[in-house]
PDB file of C-alpha atoms in Angstrom:
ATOM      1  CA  UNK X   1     -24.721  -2.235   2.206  1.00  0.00           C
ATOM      2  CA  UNK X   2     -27.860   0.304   2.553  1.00  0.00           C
ATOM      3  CA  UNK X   3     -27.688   0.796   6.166  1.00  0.00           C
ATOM      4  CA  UNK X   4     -23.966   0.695   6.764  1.00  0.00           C
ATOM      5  CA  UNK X   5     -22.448   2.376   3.300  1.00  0.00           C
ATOM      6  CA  UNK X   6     -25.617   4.064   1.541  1.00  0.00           C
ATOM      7  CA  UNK X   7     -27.047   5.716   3.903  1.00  0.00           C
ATOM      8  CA  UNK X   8     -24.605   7.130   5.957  1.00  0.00           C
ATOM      9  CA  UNK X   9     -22.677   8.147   2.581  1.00  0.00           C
ATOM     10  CA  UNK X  10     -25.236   9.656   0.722  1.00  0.00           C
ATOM     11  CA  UNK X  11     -23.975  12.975   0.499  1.00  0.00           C
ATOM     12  CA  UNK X  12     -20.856  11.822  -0.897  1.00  0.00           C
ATOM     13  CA  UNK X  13     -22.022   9.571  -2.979  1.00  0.00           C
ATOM     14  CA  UNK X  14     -24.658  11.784  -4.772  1.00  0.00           C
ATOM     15  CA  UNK X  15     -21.318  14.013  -5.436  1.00  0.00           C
ATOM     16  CA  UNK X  16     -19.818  11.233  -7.117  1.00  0.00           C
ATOM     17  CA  UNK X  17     -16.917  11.027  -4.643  1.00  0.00           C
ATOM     18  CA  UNK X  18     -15.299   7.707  -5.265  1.00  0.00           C
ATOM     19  CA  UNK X  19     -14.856   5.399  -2.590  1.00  0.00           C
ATOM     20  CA  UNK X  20     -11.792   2.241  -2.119  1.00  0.00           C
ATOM     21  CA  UNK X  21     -12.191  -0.028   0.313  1.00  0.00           C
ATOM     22  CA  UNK X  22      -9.979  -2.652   1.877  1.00  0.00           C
ATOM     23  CA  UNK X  23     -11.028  -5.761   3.925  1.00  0.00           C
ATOM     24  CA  UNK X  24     -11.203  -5.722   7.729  1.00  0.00           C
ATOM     25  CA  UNK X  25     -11.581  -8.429   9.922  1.00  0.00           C
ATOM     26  CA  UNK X  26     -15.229  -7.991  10.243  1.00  0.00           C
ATOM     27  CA  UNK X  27     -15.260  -8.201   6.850  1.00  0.00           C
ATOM     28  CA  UNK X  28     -14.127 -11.941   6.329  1.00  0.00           C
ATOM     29  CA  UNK X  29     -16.742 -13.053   9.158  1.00  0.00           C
ATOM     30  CA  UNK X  30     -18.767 -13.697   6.019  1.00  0.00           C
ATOM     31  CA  UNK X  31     -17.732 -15.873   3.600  1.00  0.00           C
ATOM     32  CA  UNK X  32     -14.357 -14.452   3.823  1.00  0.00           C
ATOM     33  CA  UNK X  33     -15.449 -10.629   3.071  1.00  0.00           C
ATOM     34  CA  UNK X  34     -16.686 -11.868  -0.776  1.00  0.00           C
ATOM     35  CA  UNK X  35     -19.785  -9.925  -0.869  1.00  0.00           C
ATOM     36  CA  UNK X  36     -17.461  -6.730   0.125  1.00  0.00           C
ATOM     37  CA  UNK X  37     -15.135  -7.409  -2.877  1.00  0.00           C
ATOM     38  CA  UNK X  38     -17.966  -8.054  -5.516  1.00  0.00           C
ATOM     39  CA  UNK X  39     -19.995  -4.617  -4.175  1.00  0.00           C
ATOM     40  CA  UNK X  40     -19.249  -2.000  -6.856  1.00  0.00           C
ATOM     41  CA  UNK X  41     -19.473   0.946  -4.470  1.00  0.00           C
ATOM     42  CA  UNK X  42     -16.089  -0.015  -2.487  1.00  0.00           C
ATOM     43  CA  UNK X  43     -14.174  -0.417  -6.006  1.00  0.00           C
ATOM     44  CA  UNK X  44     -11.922  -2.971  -4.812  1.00  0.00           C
ATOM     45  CA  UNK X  45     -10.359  -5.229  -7.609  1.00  0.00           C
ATOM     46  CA  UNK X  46      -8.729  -7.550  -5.165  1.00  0.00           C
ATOM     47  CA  UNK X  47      -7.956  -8.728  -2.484  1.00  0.00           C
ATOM     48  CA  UNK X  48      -4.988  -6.278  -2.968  1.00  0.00           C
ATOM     49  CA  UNK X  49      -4.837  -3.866  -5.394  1.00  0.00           C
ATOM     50  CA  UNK X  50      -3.371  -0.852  -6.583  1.00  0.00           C
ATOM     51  CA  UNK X  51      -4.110   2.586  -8.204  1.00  0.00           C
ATOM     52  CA  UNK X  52      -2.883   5.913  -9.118  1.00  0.00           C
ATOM     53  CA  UNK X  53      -4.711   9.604  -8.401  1.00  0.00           C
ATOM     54  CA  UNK X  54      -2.822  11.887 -10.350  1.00  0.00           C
ATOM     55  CA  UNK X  55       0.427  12.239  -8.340  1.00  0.00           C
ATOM     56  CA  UNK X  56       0.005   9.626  -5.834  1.00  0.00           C
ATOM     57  CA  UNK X  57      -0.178   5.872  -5.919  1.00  0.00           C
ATOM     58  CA  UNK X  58      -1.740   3.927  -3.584  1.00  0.00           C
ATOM     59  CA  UNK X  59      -1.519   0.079  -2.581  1.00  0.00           C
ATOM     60  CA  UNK X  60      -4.364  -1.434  -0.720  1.00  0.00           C
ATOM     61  CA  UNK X  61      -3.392  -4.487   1.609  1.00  0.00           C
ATOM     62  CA  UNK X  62      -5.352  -7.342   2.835  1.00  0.00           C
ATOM     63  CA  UNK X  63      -4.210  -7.208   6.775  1.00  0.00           C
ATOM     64  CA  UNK X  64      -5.937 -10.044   7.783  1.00  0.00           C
ATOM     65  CA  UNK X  65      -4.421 -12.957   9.617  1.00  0.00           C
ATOM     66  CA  UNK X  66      -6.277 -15.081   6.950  1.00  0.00           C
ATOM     67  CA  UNK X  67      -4.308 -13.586   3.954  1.00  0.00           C
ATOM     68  CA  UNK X  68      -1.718 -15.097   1.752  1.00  0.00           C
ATOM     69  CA  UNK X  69       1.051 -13.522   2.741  1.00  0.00           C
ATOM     70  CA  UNK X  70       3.824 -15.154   0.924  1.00  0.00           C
ATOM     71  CA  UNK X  71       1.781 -13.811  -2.413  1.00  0.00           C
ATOM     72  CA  UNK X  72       0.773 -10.396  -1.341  1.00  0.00           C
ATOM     73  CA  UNK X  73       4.306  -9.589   0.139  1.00  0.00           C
ATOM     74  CA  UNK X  74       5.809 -10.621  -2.944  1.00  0.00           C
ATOM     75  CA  UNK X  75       2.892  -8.435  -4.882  1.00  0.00           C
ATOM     76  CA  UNK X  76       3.395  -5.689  -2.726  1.00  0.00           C
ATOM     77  CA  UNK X  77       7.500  -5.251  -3.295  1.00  0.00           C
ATOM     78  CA  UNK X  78       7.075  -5.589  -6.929  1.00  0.00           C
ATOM     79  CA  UNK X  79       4.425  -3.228  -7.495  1.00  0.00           C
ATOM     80  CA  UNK X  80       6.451  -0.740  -4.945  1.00  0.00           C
ATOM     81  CA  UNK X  81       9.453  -1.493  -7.252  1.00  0.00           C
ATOM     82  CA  UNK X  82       7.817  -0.559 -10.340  1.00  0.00           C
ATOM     83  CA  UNK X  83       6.180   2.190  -9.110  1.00  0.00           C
ATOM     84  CA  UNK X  84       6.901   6.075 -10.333  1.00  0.00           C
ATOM     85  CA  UNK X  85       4.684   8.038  -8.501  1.00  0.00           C
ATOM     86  CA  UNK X  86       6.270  10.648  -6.686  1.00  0.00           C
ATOM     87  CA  UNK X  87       3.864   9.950  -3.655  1.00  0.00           C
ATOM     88  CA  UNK X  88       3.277   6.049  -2.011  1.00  0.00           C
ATOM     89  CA  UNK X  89       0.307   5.781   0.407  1.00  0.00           C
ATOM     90  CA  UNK X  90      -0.205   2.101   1.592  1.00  0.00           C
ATOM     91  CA  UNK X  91      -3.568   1.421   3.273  1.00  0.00           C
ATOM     92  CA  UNK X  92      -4.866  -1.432   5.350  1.00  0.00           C
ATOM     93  CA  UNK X  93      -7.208  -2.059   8.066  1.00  0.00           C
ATOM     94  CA  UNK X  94      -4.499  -3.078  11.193  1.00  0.00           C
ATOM     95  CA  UNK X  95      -2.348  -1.091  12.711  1.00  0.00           C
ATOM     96  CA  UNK X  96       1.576  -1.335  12.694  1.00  0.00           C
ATOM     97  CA  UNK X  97       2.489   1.572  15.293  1.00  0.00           C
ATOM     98  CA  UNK X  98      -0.657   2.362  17.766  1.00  0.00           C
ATOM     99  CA  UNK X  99      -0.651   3.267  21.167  1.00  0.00           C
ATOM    100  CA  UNK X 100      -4.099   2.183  21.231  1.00  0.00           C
ATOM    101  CA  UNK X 101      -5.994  -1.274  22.760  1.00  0.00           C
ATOM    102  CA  UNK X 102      -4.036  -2.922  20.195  1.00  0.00           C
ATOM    103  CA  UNK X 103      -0.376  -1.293  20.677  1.00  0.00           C
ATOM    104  CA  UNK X 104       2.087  -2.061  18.519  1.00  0.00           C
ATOM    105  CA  UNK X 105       2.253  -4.874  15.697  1.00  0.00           C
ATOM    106  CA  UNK X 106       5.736  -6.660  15.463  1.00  0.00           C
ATOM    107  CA  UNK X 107       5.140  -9.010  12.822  1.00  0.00           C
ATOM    108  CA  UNK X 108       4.039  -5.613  10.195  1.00  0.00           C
ATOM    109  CA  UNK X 109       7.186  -3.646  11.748  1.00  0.00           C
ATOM    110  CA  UNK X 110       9.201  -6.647  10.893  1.00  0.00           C
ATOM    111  CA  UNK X 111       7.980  -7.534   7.012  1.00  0.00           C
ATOM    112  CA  UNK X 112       6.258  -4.082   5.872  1.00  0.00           C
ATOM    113  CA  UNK X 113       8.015  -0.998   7.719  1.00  0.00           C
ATOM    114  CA  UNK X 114      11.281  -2.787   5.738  1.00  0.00           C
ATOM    115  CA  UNK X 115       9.215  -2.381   2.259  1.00  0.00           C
ATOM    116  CA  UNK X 116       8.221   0.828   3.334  1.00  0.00           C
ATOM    117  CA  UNK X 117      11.865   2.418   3.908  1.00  0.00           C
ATOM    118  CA  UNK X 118      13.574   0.987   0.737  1.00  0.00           C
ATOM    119  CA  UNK X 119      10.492   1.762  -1.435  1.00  0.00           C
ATOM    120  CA  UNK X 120      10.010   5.025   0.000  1.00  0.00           C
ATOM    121  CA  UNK X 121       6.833   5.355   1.205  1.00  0.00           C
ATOM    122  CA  UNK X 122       5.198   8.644   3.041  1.00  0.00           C
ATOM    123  CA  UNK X 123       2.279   7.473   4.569  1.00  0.00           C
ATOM    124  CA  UNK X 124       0.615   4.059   6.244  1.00  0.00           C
ATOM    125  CA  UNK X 125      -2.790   4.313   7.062  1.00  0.00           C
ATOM    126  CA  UNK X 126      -5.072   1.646   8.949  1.00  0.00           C
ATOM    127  CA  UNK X 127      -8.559   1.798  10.952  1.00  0.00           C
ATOM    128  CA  UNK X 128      -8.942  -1.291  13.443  1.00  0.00           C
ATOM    129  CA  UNK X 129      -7.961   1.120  16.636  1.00  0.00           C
ATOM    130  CA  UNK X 130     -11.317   2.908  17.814  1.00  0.00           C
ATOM    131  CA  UNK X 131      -9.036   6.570  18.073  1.00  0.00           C
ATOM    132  CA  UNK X 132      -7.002   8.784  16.079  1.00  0.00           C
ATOM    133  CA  UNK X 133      -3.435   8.332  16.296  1.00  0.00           C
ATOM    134  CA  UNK X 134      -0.566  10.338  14.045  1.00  0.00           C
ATOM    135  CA  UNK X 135       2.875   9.243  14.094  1.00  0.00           C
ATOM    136  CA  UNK X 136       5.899  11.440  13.669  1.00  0.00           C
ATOM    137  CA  UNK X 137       8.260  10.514  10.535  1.00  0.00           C
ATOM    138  CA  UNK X 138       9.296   6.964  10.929  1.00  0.00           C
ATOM    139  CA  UNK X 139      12.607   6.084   8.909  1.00  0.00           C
ATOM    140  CA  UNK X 140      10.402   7.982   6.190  1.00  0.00           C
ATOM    141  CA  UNK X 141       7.100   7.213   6.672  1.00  0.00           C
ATOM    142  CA  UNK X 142       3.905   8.807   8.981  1.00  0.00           C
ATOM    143  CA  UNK X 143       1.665   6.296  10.286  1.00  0.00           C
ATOM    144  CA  UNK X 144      -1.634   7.379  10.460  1.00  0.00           C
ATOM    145  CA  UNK X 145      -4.424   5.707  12.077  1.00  0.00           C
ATOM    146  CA  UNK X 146      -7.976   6.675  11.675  1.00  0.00           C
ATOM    147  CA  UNK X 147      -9.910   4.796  13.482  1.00  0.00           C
ATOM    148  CA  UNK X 148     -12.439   7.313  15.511  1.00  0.00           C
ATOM    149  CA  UNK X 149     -16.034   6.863  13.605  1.00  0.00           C
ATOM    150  CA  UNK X 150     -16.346   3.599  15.951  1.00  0.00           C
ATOM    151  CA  UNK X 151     -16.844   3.062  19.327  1.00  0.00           C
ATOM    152  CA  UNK X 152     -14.712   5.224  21.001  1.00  0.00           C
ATOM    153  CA  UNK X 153     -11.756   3.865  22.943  1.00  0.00           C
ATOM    154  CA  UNK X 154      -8.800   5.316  25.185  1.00  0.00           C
ATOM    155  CA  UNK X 155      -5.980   6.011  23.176  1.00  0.00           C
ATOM    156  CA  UNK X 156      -1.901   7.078  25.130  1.00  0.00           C
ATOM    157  CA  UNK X 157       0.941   8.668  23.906  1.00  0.00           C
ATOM    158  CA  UNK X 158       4.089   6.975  23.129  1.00  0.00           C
ATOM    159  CA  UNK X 159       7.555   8.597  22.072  1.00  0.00           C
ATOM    160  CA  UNK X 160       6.720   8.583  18.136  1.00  0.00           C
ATOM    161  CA  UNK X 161       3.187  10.439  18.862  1.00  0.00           C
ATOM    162  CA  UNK X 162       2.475  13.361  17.067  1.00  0.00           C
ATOM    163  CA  UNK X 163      -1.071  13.533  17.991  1.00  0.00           C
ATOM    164  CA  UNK X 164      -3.581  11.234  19.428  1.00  0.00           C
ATOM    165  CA  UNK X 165      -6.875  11.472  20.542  1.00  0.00           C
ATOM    166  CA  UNK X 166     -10.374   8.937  21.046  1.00  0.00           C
ATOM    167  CA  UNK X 167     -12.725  11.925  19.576  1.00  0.00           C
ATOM    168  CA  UNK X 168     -14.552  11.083  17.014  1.00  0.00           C
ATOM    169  CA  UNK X 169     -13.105  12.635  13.900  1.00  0.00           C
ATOM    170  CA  UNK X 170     -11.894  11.580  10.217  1.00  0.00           C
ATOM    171  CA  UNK X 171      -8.623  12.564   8.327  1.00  0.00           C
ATOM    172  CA  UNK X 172      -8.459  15.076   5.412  1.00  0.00           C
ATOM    173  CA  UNK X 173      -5.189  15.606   3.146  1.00  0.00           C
ATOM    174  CA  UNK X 174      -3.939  18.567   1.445  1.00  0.00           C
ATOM    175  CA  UNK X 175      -1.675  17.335  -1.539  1.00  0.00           C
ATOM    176  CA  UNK X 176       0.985  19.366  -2.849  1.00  0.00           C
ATOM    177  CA  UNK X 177       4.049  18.462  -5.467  1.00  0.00           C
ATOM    178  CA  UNK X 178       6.429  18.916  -2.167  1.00  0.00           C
ATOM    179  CA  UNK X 179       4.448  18.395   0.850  1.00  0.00           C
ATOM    180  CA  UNK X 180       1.249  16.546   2.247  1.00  0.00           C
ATOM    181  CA  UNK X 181      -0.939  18.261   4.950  1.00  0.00           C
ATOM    182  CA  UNK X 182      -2.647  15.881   6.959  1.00  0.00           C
ATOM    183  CA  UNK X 183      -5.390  17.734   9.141  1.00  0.00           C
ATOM    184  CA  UNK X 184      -8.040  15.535  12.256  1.00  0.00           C
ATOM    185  CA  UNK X 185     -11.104  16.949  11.781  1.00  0.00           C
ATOM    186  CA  UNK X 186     -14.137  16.480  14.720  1.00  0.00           C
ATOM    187  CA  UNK X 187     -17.585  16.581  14.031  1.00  0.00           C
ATOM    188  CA  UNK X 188     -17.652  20.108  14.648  1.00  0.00           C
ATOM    189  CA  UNK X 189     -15.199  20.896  11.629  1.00  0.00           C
ATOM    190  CA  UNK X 190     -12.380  21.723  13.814  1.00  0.00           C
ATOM    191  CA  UNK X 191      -9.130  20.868  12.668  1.00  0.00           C
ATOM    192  CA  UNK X 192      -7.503  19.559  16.054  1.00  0.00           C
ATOM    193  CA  UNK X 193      -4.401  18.673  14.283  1.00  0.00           C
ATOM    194  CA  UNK X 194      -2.757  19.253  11.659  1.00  0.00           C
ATOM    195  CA  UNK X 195       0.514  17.662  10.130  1.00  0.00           C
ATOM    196  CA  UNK X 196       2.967  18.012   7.455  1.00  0.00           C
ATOM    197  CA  UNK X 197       4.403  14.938   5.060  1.00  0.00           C
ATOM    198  CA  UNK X 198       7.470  16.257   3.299  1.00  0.00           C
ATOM    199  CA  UNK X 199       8.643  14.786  -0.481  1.00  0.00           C
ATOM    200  CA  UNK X 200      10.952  11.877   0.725  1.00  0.00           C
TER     201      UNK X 200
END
């Protein structure tokens, strides 16, 4: 994990900034991604998991077309359920609305956006797409996709778009008791977009 995590993280990591990782689908190449759950650096306590930061809760999601679905489903709407966090950020590493390579992902819109809208939760965000991608409010939820530290790749528009773009960038968030500000940052420190998440 030196060259790819260490290294590049350094910075952050010397500030004590506390990284959580979920599993990608380079990940499970190697013996299905169980070095990257057993490093203690990426903080992940499962294959899914779930914690809290002060006002917000966040579930992380194994998107892989390896993963137990049945199970994690079933984890996922009971956790949602119990849940009393004013804010509900679910992360992954695929997409579920992209109008990158990948496009859209009918089999997430069809068992997770449905989660999503009764559970009420404000923001979705994935890598997998090599680009930047924000979605407007769909029934509730923002779908953010930050994707652009990669290899960079072309990126559209579709009607949902709020902002999209291959630059390489990374995401910041502004957290309020109201309101989330979402902002793209490029490797210049311009903020190229910027984006509000209302209280749902």
């Amino acid at each position: 994990m030196e060259d790819v995590f260490e290294k590049p993280y350094k910075s952050l990591l010397e500030k004590e900034v506390k990284f959580y990782a979920c599993l990608g689908n380079h990940d499970i190449r190697t013996e299905n991604g169980y070095w990257e759950l057993k490093y203690p650096g990426f903080n992940m306590t499962g294959r899914y998991y779930t914690f809290q930061y002060h006002p917000i809760q966040f579930f992380a999601l194994d998107t892989n077309i390896n993963a137990d679905w049945e199970t994690e489903l079933k984890w996922l709407e009971k956790e949602l359920s119990n849940s009393e966090a004013p804010w509900k950020i679910v992360f992954g590493h695929h997409q579920i609305y992209s109008s990158g390579m990948y496009g859209l992902n009918e089999d997430f819109i069809q068992t997770l956006t449905p989660l999503f809208k009764k559970y009420g939760v404000q923001l979705y965000i994935n890598g997998h797409e090599h680009d930047y991608e924000r979605t407007s409010s769909i029934n509730g939820t923002t779908y953010l996709i930050c994707g652009a530290g990669g290899k960079q790749r072309l990126v559209g528009k579709s009607e949902w778009t709020e902002y999209s773009t291959s630059d390489f960038s990374f995401a910041a968030f502004d957290v309020y008791k109201d309101r989330i500000i979402v902002k793209g940052i490029d490797v210049n420190n311009r903020v190229f977009d910027e984006g509000i998440i209302h209280l749902s």
